[in-house]
């Protein structure tokens, strides 16, 4: 694979950085980071499924004459815990990590969130670099600076806004990404089209075949567009104070409920988001906010990409209860990000529960 | 006690805040914070020795119609641990803490550092208020935004720069502060004079009797001046990037070595700083950087305030080894903040070890 390098700049004053998308970046990361800042010690954090990528990154830094310490956590969401963070802090200390060291996260969302949390806190903050290895991490979690860990029963409850100094997206990792993980990432890609960019949505509709066969050039382009759109949101609402960043949660209130009620792992995050977006669009339709045609375009695109579109068979009472526990709910009133057309969404408060229930019934 | 309210503004753009120094502030804190921002839920964190102050603060918030959750940690440095932070995170979650809640730290340096660490991380950052209850916290730890916890064998290794939104210094708490704690705080006060302000140093020399009898008006003035000087440093080097903030460490390289070798608790922090400043000044003298007269003025002032001035009987080899483990040491070379006159200090690198040893012998 050989795709030309694409760069997306995230403009956040002194915290600005580049997202680079290309091929062969894993092997070049050591030299690349040395162009950004002086570095003599890199702490590489990855998970048990990604040993080879982590070693590749380690080799790249070693070749660039940077001392490396490499740590591995068990793969899976359970590693985003206080215990794992505590173990890593101790490991960093023993490895002689100081304020000039950098943290390099090699992995998907779990590793990025956890390693970023460690970077944000060790010696009051270390520079860190994201090397995301899944499509979902490419287009979502590696960009924007949200890092954190879970408490029992509460995802991402402890964390920070801590921007990376660089994001390196090596397209090569997509060649071996399992099909289900790949499709899961595509749901977030479709989301960007719905919430912000009708042209991009149309581009996806027109390139379904190439996307499904993982055409590198097409993929690089949709990753670039997704990162560009996420960067726009983050630039205008870095710390979730203006409300703009909430639009990234399109489909997510439903999705989190599906994930909670079905149990994490049953449904992958992107799968839950796929179904959740369609529920949100049907909900908007029932409120007269969007046309049936625009819901159908979403359903058709998601289905053609191989994503699930039907609500899992769970009790609606349980799902509604789960939604009311969402971090974004205020005083128990249901709020949703709802589309008015492809390319535009709005925050809608005080949505009637019976409409929410009806939107979860899909009887096309 | 009734002293007029004094205010020191800390100018840090969107993170600016006021330090208020006066009497009766504990009883007024609820209303005062409500003037700064809307608040419906306050999480009050204090330690087992400060139950009465914490209840007073709780009552003030309750009277201002703010829901309160009050948590207590064991008194002492050991509470600045991952385990204690983890327990507090869980307690905050159970108490229904959300992004609009505030954290109120009622205590000395340990409580302020720990509660600030919790505030900096829960739901990616909560507003927090410092209500310091010791002189040392009044003039040092409650101002400037350094928060954190310890790892085994490494103080403050995990933490953040997280500014409070308000600091309320109620002079009344000084009436019951134990004599040794009170004197310990005075060492940091003297430090501000040496590093930045000869006039302030002279003010202290001229008011020893009033300081010793804890005259409220004199005390309020030295707290205001100390906060003003610390604010100046923090405003110009919030995140320790320009080097200015390092001047606050005058005497501290020696002091940390005394604390480590003598065991924490044997020597109070301010006591160690008192001796450490005199070692640093003698070291500067031996390098021809400061006059013997200026060292003598420091010795006389500290002694007259009842602070220890003699190096504790410890092996110099042990003390030198401890200094070399200091976070601020680079590549094992000893660096010190050394005075050139009362009111001015400089960072001096690569100091010869034999001079450091000689400075720890006090044979006046």
XYZ file of C-alpha atoms in Angstrom:
728
model
C 0.000 0.000 0.000
C 1.252 3.433 -0.846
C -1.041 6.419 -0.431
C 0.112 10.034 -0.516
C 0.418 11.736 2.871
C -2.600 13.790 3.941
C -2.454 16.244 6.836
C -5.261 17.681 8.946
C -4.292 20.531 11.269
C -6.134 20.885 14.575
C -5.908 24.568 15.530
C -5.993 25.022 19.290
C -3.506 27.851 19.901
C -0.535 26.489 21.848
C -2.135 23.039 21.795
C -2.370 22.774 17.991
C -1.198 19.630 16.239
C -1.197 17.713 12.977
C -3.041 14.525 12.171
C -1.087 12.722 9.464
C -2.717 10.031 7.340
C -0.575 7.872 5.085
C 1.269 4.608 4.668
C 4.432 3.503 6.431
C 3.979 5.966 9.289
C 4.589 3.339 11.995
C 8.136 2.846 10.754
C 8.780 6.581 10.510
C 7.205 7.717 13.782
C 10.473 8.065 15.731
C 12.042 10.467 13.239
C 8.745 12.294 12.758
C 8.289 13.021 16.446
C 11.899 14.185 16.697
C 11.074 16.807 14.056
C 8.318 18.101 16.332
C 10.325 18.260 19.541
C 13.505 17.085 21.179
C 12.929 13.676 22.743
C 15.245 11.259 24.517
C 12.746 8.894 26.163
C 9.492 7.460 24.826
C 6.995 5.445 26.895
C 5.059 3.203 24.506
C 1.722 1.891 25.771
C -0.268 -0.721 23.845
C -2.388 -3.798 24.488
C -1.854 -7.533 24.350
C -3.330 -7.802 20.832
C -1.013 -5.198 19.356
C 2.435 -6.433 20.309
C 3.679 -6.330 16.725
C 2.651 -2.733 16.093
C 4.074 -1.672 19.440
C 7.387 -3.342 18.615
C 7.401 -1.645 15.229
C 6.946 1.744 16.911
C 9.586 0.876 19.508
C 12.014 -0.025 16.739
C 11.314 3.258 14.983
C 12.092 5.282 18.122
C 15.161 3.195 18.927
C 16.481 3.758 15.415
C 15.964 7.467 15.999
C 18.153 7.094 19.118
C 15.309 7.544 21.581
C 15.347 5.369 24.695
C 12.123 3.338 24.864
C 10.067 1.815 27.669
C 7.263 -0.392 26.367
C 4.232 -1.371 28.476
C 1.289 -3.559 27.606
C -2.188 -3.733 29.139
C -4.752 -6.509 28.598
C -6.882 -5.864 25.498
C -10.413 -4.668 26.231
C -12.467 -2.001 27.953
C -11.673 -3.360 31.431
C -8.167 -1.921 31.152
C -9.592 1.583 31.430
C -9.551 1.208 35.239
C -8.024 2.947 38.246
C -6.022 -0.214 38.969
C -4.484 -0.287 35.508
C -3.713 3.442 35.670
C -2.092 2.964 39.058
C 0.058 0.103 37.749
C 1.165 2.206 34.777
C 2.045 5.205 36.966
C 4.312 2.918 39.017
C 5.840 1.453 35.856
C 6.557 4.906 34.453
C 8.226 5.910 37.702
C 10.442 2.805 37.706
C 11.338 3.433 34.068
C 12.807 6.812 34.999
C 10.104 8.787 33.203
C 10.505 12.532 33.698
C 8.925 15.728 32.436
C 10.792 15.505 29.161
C 9.609 11.976 28.338
C 6.747 11.446 25.900
C 3.940 8.893 25.971
C 3.058 7.082 22.738
C -0.333 5.335 22.586
C -0.369 2.475 20.074
C -3.863 1.013 19.883
C -7.573 1.584 19.627
C -9.811 3.732 21.772
C -9.110 1.941 25.043
C -5.343 2.284 24.773
C -5.580 5.882 23.558
C -7.896 6.909 26.391
C -5.841 5.151 29.066
C -2.398 6.205 27.795
C -3.652 9.758 27.352
C -4.930 9.733 30.930
C -1.502 8.622 32.135
C 0.176 11.299 30.011
C -2.158 14.010 31.337
C -1.292 13.229 34.947
C 2.280 11.927 35.278
C 4.534 14.745 36.577
C 1.550 17.064 35.937
C 1.391 16.349 32.242
C 3.561 14.763 29.552
C 3.409 15.299 25.816
C 1.741 12.391 24.072
C 1.402 10.987 20.593
C -1.520 8.957 19.281
C -0.841 6.047 16.928
C -4.380 4.690 16.449
C -4.697 1.175 15.054
C -8.418 0.809 14.344
C -10.701 2.707 11.967
C -12.842 3.803 14.906
C -9.796 5.292 16.629
C -8.642 6.880 13.355
C -11.804 8.862 12.897
C -12.928 9.373 16.462
C -11.109 8.694 19.705
C -7.575 9.652 18.650
C -8.656 13.174 17.711
C -9.885 15.803 20.134
C -8.092 15.219 23.398
C -10.663 13.353 25.451
C -8.774 10.911 27.672
C -9.927 8.974 30.698
C -10.770 5.847 32.606
C -13.996 4.227 33.820
C -15.356 3.877 37.332
C -17.522 0.874 38.221
C -20.715 1.424 36.250
C -19.669 4.790 34.808
C -17.721 5.076 31.566
C -15.150 7.864 31.178
C -16.109 9.340 34.534
C -12.500 10.298 35.397
C -10.335 12.004 32.823
C -9.139 15.140 31.130
C -9.075 17.201 28.006
C -5.472 16.602 27.024
C -4.512 17.098 23.414
C -1.867 14.926 21.738
C 1.070 16.726 20.111
C 0.726 14.538 17.020
C -1.522 11.839 15.563
C -0.076 9.325 13.098
C -2.667 7.312 11.179
C -0.937 4.521 9.310
C -3.378 3.158 6.709
C -1.485 -0.137 6.663
C -3.109 -1.249 9.925
C -6.470 -1.342 8.134
C -5.300 -4.196 5.904
C -5.503 -6.663 8.774
C -8.354 -5.096 10.762
C -11.136 -7.687 11.319
C -14.219 -7.058 9.189
C -16.545 -6.378 12.100
C -14.174 -3.783 13.629
C -13.809 -2.176 10.238
C -17.560 -1.845 9.726
C -17.961 -0.553 13.271
C -15.623 2.315 12.420
C -17.648 3.126 9.307
C -20.697 3.990 11.433
C -18.857 6.979 12.922
C -17.773 7.985 9.407
C -21.412 8.049 8.256
C -22.229 10.076 11.382
C -19.937 12.925 10.270
C -21.830 13.155 7.002
C -25.204 13.350 8.719
C -24.242 15.892 11.352
C -22.090 18.250 9.305
C -21.528 17.565 5.640
C -24.095 16.527 3.014
C -21.409 16.400 0.296
C -19.385 13.951 2.320
C -22.502 11.836 2.912
C -23.066 11.744 -0.855
C -19.408 10.809 -1.405
C -19.961 7.823 0.871
C -23.163 6.837 -0.972
C -21.283 6.984 -4.271
C -18.332 4.918 -3.062
C -19.867 2.024 -1.161
C -18.157 -0.644 -3.266
C -14.709 0.914 -2.914
C -15.229 1.385 0.822
C -16.262 -2.248 1.232
C -13.173 -3.483 -0.594
C -11.039 -1.113 1.526
C -9.640 0.802 -1.422
C -6.688 2.659 0.167
C -7.179 5.945 -1.681
C -10.905 6.068 -0.861
C -10.234 5.122 2.749
C -7.517 7.730 3.183
C -9.945 10.314 1.867
C -12.796 9.364 4.202
C -10.421 9.318 7.167
C -9.128 12.763 6.208
C -12.662 14.133 5.843
C -13.754 12.599 9.150
C -10.729 14.024 10.981
C -11.294 17.413 9.353
C -14.913 17.474 10.542
C -14.020 16.330 14.041
C -11.202 18.908 14.173
C -13.714 21.633 13.237
C -15.943 20.634 16.151
C -13.073 20.364 18.630
C -11.595 23.698 17.537
C -14.884 25.400 18.276
C -15.726 23.602 21.506
C -12.585 22.028 22.932
C -13.905 21.575 26.475
C -17.625 21.081 25.838
C -18.620 24.527 26.959
C -20.451 25.931 23.914
C -22.610 22.896 23.233
C -21.253 22.315 19.713
C -19.293 19.217 20.687
C -22.572 17.558 21.672
C -23.437 17.045 17.995
C -20.804 14.284 17.944
C -23.251 12.361 20.115
C -25.743 11.924 17.281
C -27.169 8.421 17.729
C -25.175 7.915 20.913
C -27.917 8.295 23.534
C -29.704 5.347 21.943
C -26.401 3.561 21.297
C -25.259 3.753 24.915
C -28.602 2.346 26.032
C -28.261 -0.579 23.588
C -24.697 -1.197 24.762
C -25.708 -1.060 28.427
C -28.803 -3.223 28.132
C -27.326 -5.748 25.692
C -24.073 -5.821 27.681
C -20.844 -4.409 26.335
C -19.300 -6.760 23.816
C -22.569 -8.116 22.432
C -22.904 -5.116 20.199
C -19.806 -3.259 19.009
C -19.852 0.494 19.585
C -20.199 1.368 15.904
C -22.985 -1.168 15.481
C -24.889 0.391 18.344
C -24.289 3.852 16.836
C -25.623 2.675 13.467
C -28.908 1.561 15.013
C -28.945 4.584 17.325
C -28.662 7.070 14.460
C -31.629 5.503 12.722
C -33.685 5.657 15.922
C -32.743 9.319 16.298
C -33.669 10.034 12.692
C -37.040 8.269 13.063
C -37.603 10.223 16.268
C -36.877 13.452 14.380
C -39.249 12.300 11.646
C -42.048 11.684 14.152
C -41.563 15.249 15.384
C -41.781 16.596 11.862
C -38.144 17.664 11.896
C -36.767 15.596 8.992
C -38.155 13.940 5.881
C -38.719 10.196 5.596
C -36.467 10.336 2.541
C -33.491 11.555 4.598
C -33.993 8.776 7.138
C -34.157 6.277 4.302
C -30.865 7.506 2.840
C -29.186 6.846 6.181
C -30.797 3.419 6.512
C -29.766 2.468 2.984
C -26.168 3.668 3.358
C -25.644 1.949 6.713
C -27.224 -1.281 5.482
C -25.167 -1.255 2.276
C -21.999 -0.915 4.387
C -23.013 -4.050 6.276
C -24.021 -2.308 9.480
C -26.995 -3.482 11.587
C -30.115 -1.316 11.330
C -32.593 -3.128 13.570
C -33.060 -2.413 17.261
C -31.907 -5.394 19.337
C -34.740 -7.257 21.066
C -34.616 -5.584 24.500
C -37.341 -4.255 26.735
C -38.137 -0.626 26.008
C -38.526 0.110 29.725
C -34.966 -0.998 30.340
C -33.701 1.059 27.404
C -35.507 4.213 28.540
C -34.148 3.732 32.074
C -30.616 3.398 30.674
C -31.037 6.603 28.666
C -32.095 8.482 31.762
C -28.791 7.561 33.417
C -26.795 9.092 30.556
C -24.175 11.673 31.621
C -25.789 14.227 29.322
C -29.287 13.934 30.782
C -30.290 16.855 32.992
C -32.891 16.314 35.696
C -34.135 13.121 34.027
C -35.401 14.903 30.900
C -34.490 13.157 27.670
C -32.404 15.205 25.240
C -31.313 14.120 21.785
C -29.198 15.318 18.902
C -31.696 15.161 16.023
C -31.176 15.785 12.299
C -33.225 18.252 10.247
C -31.636 17.099 6.990
C -28.501 15.265 5.898
C -25.692 17.582 7.027
C -27.413 19.308 9.942
C -28.409 18.335 13.477
C -29.795 20.166 16.501
C -30.007 19.549 20.229
C -33.623 18.921 21.201
C -34.593 18.960 24.885
C -37.598 17.574 26.694
C -38.483 14.902 24.181
C -41.642 12.953 24.963
C -40.977 9.417 26.095
C -43.712 7.846 23.945
C -42.044 9.230 20.808
C -38.712 7.763 21.945
C -40.382 4.391 22.413
C -42.031 4.584 19.001
C -38.699 5.446 17.341
C -37.222 2.181 18.608
C -39.891 0.219 16.725
C -38.716 -0.272 13.192
C -41.546 -1.583 11.045
C -40.496 -0.688 7.501
C -11.171 39.011 65.325
C -12.241 41.463 62.688
C -9.815 42.432 59.927
C -10.808 44.282 56.758
C -11.115 42.146 53.638
C -8.029 42.070 51.409
C -8.137 40.711 47.863
C -5.312 39.438 45.660
C -6.212 38.825 42.035
C -4.429 35.997 40.175
C -4.516 36.943 36.489
C -4.514 33.865 34.274
C -6.876 34.792 31.453
C -9.959 32.571 31.623
C -8.502 30.886 34.708
C -8.189 34.086 36.775
C -9.450 34.147 40.342
C -9.456 36.096 43.593
C -7.762 35.195 46.836
C -9.715 36.788 49.651
C -8.168 37.281 53.073
C -10.351 38.312 55.985
C -12.321 37.168 58.994
C -15.577 35.238 59.035
C -15.093 33.908 55.509
C -15.886 30.308 56.501
C -19.415 31.316 57.432
C -19.876 33.356 54.254
C -18.333 30.959 51.723
C -21.623 29.561 50.396
C -23.035 32.975 49.457
C -19.635 34.136 48.167
C -19.251 31.215 45.765
C -22.806 31.721 44.532
C -21.800 35.253 43.529
C -19.050 33.768 41.355
C -21.129 31.118 39.619
C -24.392 29.255 39.792
C -24.009 26.222 42.037
C -26.474 23.621 43.230
C -24.135 20.928 44.586
C -20.902 21.257 46.576
C -18.552 18.373 47.422
C -16.666 19.318 50.590
C -13.418 17.418 51.225
C -11.501 17.762 54.483
C -9.532 15.624 56.927
C -10.229 13.962 60.244
C -8.692 16.856 62.217
C -10.845 19.502 60.576
C -14.364 18.227 61.120
C -15.512 21.470 62.722
C -14.306 23.712 59.896
C -15.769 21.345 57.310
C -19.138 21.416 59.081
C -18.984 25.205 59.242
C -18.419 25.330 55.465
C -21.179 22.770 54.901
C -23.570 24.865 56.957
C -22.672 27.950 54.947
C -23.430 26.213 51.650
C -26.619 24.634 52.996
C -27.827 28.027 54.163
C -27.159 29.296 50.643
C -29.424 26.481 49.398
C -26.630 24.421 47.896
C -26.849 20.629 48.311
C -23.710 19.383 50.094
C -21.804 16.086 50.137
C -19.066 16.046 52.773
C -16.140 13.593 52.697
C -13.279 13.168 55.111
C -9.850 11.589 54.626
C -7.412 10.621 57.385
C -5.163 13.546 58.370
C -1.605 13.322 57.065
C 0.528 13.000 53.948
C -0.432 9.343 53.452
C -3.862 10.424 52.245
C -2.288 11.812 49.072
C -2.445 8.310 47.557
C -3.963 6.560 44.548
C -6.127 4.501 46.918
C -7.563 7.554 48.606
C -8.175 9.246 45.238
C -9.905 6.115 43.971
C -12.152 5.982 47.060
C -13.072 9.652 46.622
C -13.877 9.197 42.911
C -16.298 6.412 43.863
C -17.806 8.545 46.637
C -18.339 11.473 44.268
C -20.048 9.180 41.776
C -22.391 7.782 44.426
C -23.168 11.315 45.609
C -24.501 12.196 42.163
C -21.669 14.594 41.367
C -21.912 15.966 37.851
C -20.157 18.547 35.696
C -21.945 21.397 37.413
C -20.906 20.361 40.924
C -18.007 22.115 42.647
C -15.321 20.704 44.933
C -14.441 22.626 48.094
C -11.134 21.769 49.789
C -11.160 22.590 53.501
C -7.732 21.895 54.965
C -3.992 22.240 54.689
C -1.712 21.287 51.821
C -2.581 17.589 51.817
C -6.326 18.165 51.548
C -5.884 20.941 48.978
C -3.602 18.846 46.783
C -5.817 15.755 46.985
C -9.152 17.528 46.582
C -7.721 19.562 43.705
C -6.556 16.357 42.038
C -10.062 14.924 42.347
C -11.553 18.152 40.980
C -9.139 18.183 38.024
C -10.130 14.682 36.953
C -13.761 13.930 37.837
C -15.922 14.249 34.690
C -12.818 15.785 33.038
C -12.599 18.676 35.459
C -14.767 20.365 38.079
C -14.488 23.887 39.415
C -12.920 23.935 42.829
C -12.552 26.296 45.753
C -9.695 26.336 48.237
C -10.444 27.029 51.886
C -6.968 26.657 53.414
C -6.783 26.164 57.172
C -3.059 26.463 57.949
C -0.643 29.352 57.481
C 1.477 27.211 55.161
C -1.546 26.551 52.948
C -2.550 30.222 53.099
C 0.719 31.432 51.669
C 1.779 28.512 49.524
C -0.159 25.413 48.525
C -3.606 26.954 48.093
C -2.344 29.421 45.487
C -1.059 28.509 42.062
C -2.961 25.458 40.952
C -0.527 22.650 41.680
C -2.574 19.609 42.683
C -1.596 15.983 42.946
C -0.941 12.766 44.798
C 2.171 10.784 45.708
C 3.417 7.472 44.368
C 5.433 5.160 46.630
C 8.702 7.005 47.185
C 7.844 9.919 44.916
C 5.993 12.990 46.165
C 3.568 14.787 43.848
C 4.498 12.512 40.958
C 0.930 12.383 39.600
C -1.085 15.548 39.285
C -2.103 18.603 37.316
C -1.999 22.328 37.033
C -5.598 23.054 37.925
C -6.453 26.506 39.203
C -9.146 27.043 41.831
C -11.950 29.466 40.962
C -11.641 31.111 44.370
C -9.478 30.990 47.501
C -10.979 32.003 50.844
C -8.437 32.607 53.619
C -10.236 32.987 56.905
C -7.791 34.483 59.416
C -9.850 33.033 62.265
C -8.364 29.576 61.724
C -4.954 30.949 62.759
C -6.204 31.589 66.310
C -6.191 27.873 67.079
C -3.324 26.754 64.827
C -0.676 24.894 66.908
C 2.490 26.944 67.483
C 4.775 24.621 65.526
C 2.472 24.636 62.466
C 2.259 28.392 62.680
C 6.061 28.839 62.744
C 6.422 26.345 59.918
C 4.250 28.559 57.743
C 6.381 31.586 58.588
C 9.416 30.006 56.900
C 7.669 30.234 53.502
C 6.712 33.828 54.283
C 10.382 34.713 54.887
C 11.217 32.917 51.635
C 9.084 35.343 49.595
C 11.045 38.243 51.012
C 14.395 36.694 50.125
C 13.480 35.643 46.598
C 11.491 38.673 45.455
C 10.984 41.574 47.820
C 13.551 43.256 50.074
C 10.935 45.695 51.415
C 8.743 42.829 52.513
C 11.752 41.172 54.191
C 12.391 44.420 56.106
C 8.713 44.588 57.074
C 9.084 41.133 58.621
C 12.276 42.148 60.454
C 10.486 45.182 61.851
C 7.413 43.282 63.025
C 8.772 40.152 64.686
C 6.996 40.773 67.981
C 3.616 41.355 66.328
C 4.069 38.285 64.151
C 4.912 36.136 67.140
C 1.824 37.271 69.009
C -0.250 36.648 65.853
C -1.507 40.209 65.567
C -4.391 39.843 63.088
C -3.710 43.014 61.123
C 0.003 42.197 60.722
C -0.787 38.619 59.798
C -3.388 39.605 57.217
C -0.814 41.892 55.658
C 1.946 39.259 55.453
C -0.514 36.751 53.991
C -1.623 39.304 51.402
C 1.977 40.127 50.463
C 2.925 36.439 50.249
C -0.074 35.662 48.040
C 0.681 38.682 45.865
C 4.269 37.507 45.336
C 3.238 33.931 44.643
C 0.553 35.177 42.234
C 3.201 37.194 40.362
C 5.315 34.061 39.906
C 2.367 31.881 38.870
C 1.062 34.513 36.443
C 4.411 34.527 34.684
C 5.095 30.801 34.713
C 1.844 28.949 35.328
C 3.053 25.555 34.062
C 6.764 25.705 34.918
C 7.890 26.335 31.377
C 9.854 29.593 31.658
C 11.883 28.641 34.718
C 10.593 31.517 36.880
C 8.476 29.265 39.069
C 11.653 27.462 40.139
C 12.571 30.406 42.394
C 9.824 29.237 44.745
C 12.129 26.313 45.452
C 14.663 28.487 47.274
C 15.930 26.339 50.152
C 13.835 23.398 49.014
C 16.539 21.165 47.514
C 18.234 21.073 50.905
C 14.868 20.928 52.693
C 13.637 17.891 50.755
C 16.893 16.099 51.541
C 16.483 16.845 55.275
C 12.866 15.681 55.153
C 13.790 12.484 53.306
C 16.786 11.567 55.431
C 15.249 12.557 58.766
C 11.952 10.921 57.785
C 8.821 12.932 57.115
C 7.223 14.080 60.315
C 10.451 14.468 62.281
C 10.986 17.862 60.711
C 8.026 19.927 59.572
C 8.211 21.218 56.013
C 8.695 24.853 57.014
C 11.362 23.904 59.538
C 13.280 22.058 56.847
C 12.860 25.061 54.523
C 14.215 27.397 57.207
C 17.420 25.364 57.534
C 17.548 24.778 53.767
C 17.428 28.494 52.956
C 20.342 29.148 55.268
C 22.354 26.331 53.646
C 21.574 27.803 50.221
C 22.598 31.270 51.344
C 25.882 29.966 52.818
C 26.451 28.069 49.587
C 25.910 31.299 47.639
C 28.280 33.048 50.032
C 31.006 30.441 49.442
C 30.661 31.086 45.710
C 30.998 34.815 46.246
C 27.412 35.428 45.204
C 26.015 37.059 48.357
C 27.389 38.943 51.336
C 27.805 37.365 54.776
C 25.629 40.205 56.072
C 22.675 39.095 53.918
C 22.996 35.517 55.137
C 23.109 36.801 58.706
C 19.908 38.813 58.253
C 18.131 35.634 57.152
C 19.558 33.636 60.056
C 18.575 36.302 62.561
C 15.026 36.699 61.225
C 14.338 32.966 61.107
C 15.807 32.423 64.579
C 13.842 35.322 66.025
C 10.641 33.793 64.628
C 11.475 30.588 66.502
C 12.474 28.563 63.448
C 15.353 26.032 63.561
C 18.575 27.166 61.877
C 20.922 24.222 62.462
C 21.340 21.308 60.064
C 19.991 18.123 61.640
C 22.692 15.582 62.524
C 22.569 13.401 59.399
C 25.324 11.935 57.234
C 26.269 14.295 54.424
C 26.620 11.373 51.994
C 22.987 10.464 52.570
C 21.880 14.067 52.158
C 23.810 14.512 48.894
C 22.343 11.239 47.577
C 18.839 12.458 48.440
C 19.448 15.735 46.611
C 20.517 13.881 43.510
C 17.147 12.106 43.414
C 15.271 15.426 43.395
C 12.747 15.831 40.542
C 14.494 19.030 39.477
C 17.959 17.464 39.132
C 19.030 16.893 35.535
C 21.551 14.162 34.769
C 22.685 14.047 38.406
C 24.116 17.577 38.384
C 23.196 19.607 41.436
C 21.273 22.810 40.763
C 20.219 25.364 43.325
C 18.237 28.546 43.611
C 20.776 30.888 45.207
C 20.376 34.469 46.432
C 22.590 37.364 45.328
C 21.009 39.737 47.850
C 17.834 39.954 49.906
C 15.103 40.189 47.252
C 16.832 38.392 44.384
C 17.705 34.773 43.571
C 19.108 32.960 40.530
C 19.185 29.381 39.286
C 22.752 28.071 39.470
C 23.635 24.835 37.688
C 26.514 22.449 38.133
C 27.349 23.344 41.708
C 30.421 21.576 43.132
C 29.560 18.926 45.673
C 32.253 19.953 48.164
C 30.733 23.423 48.410
C 27.317 21.864 49.046
C 28.821 19.770 51.836
C 30.551 22.780 53.338
C 27.307 24.779 53.283
C 25.665 22.159 55.478
C 28.294 22.744 58.213
C 27.173 25.646 60.293
C 29.998 26.777 62.544
C 29.098 30.346 63.449
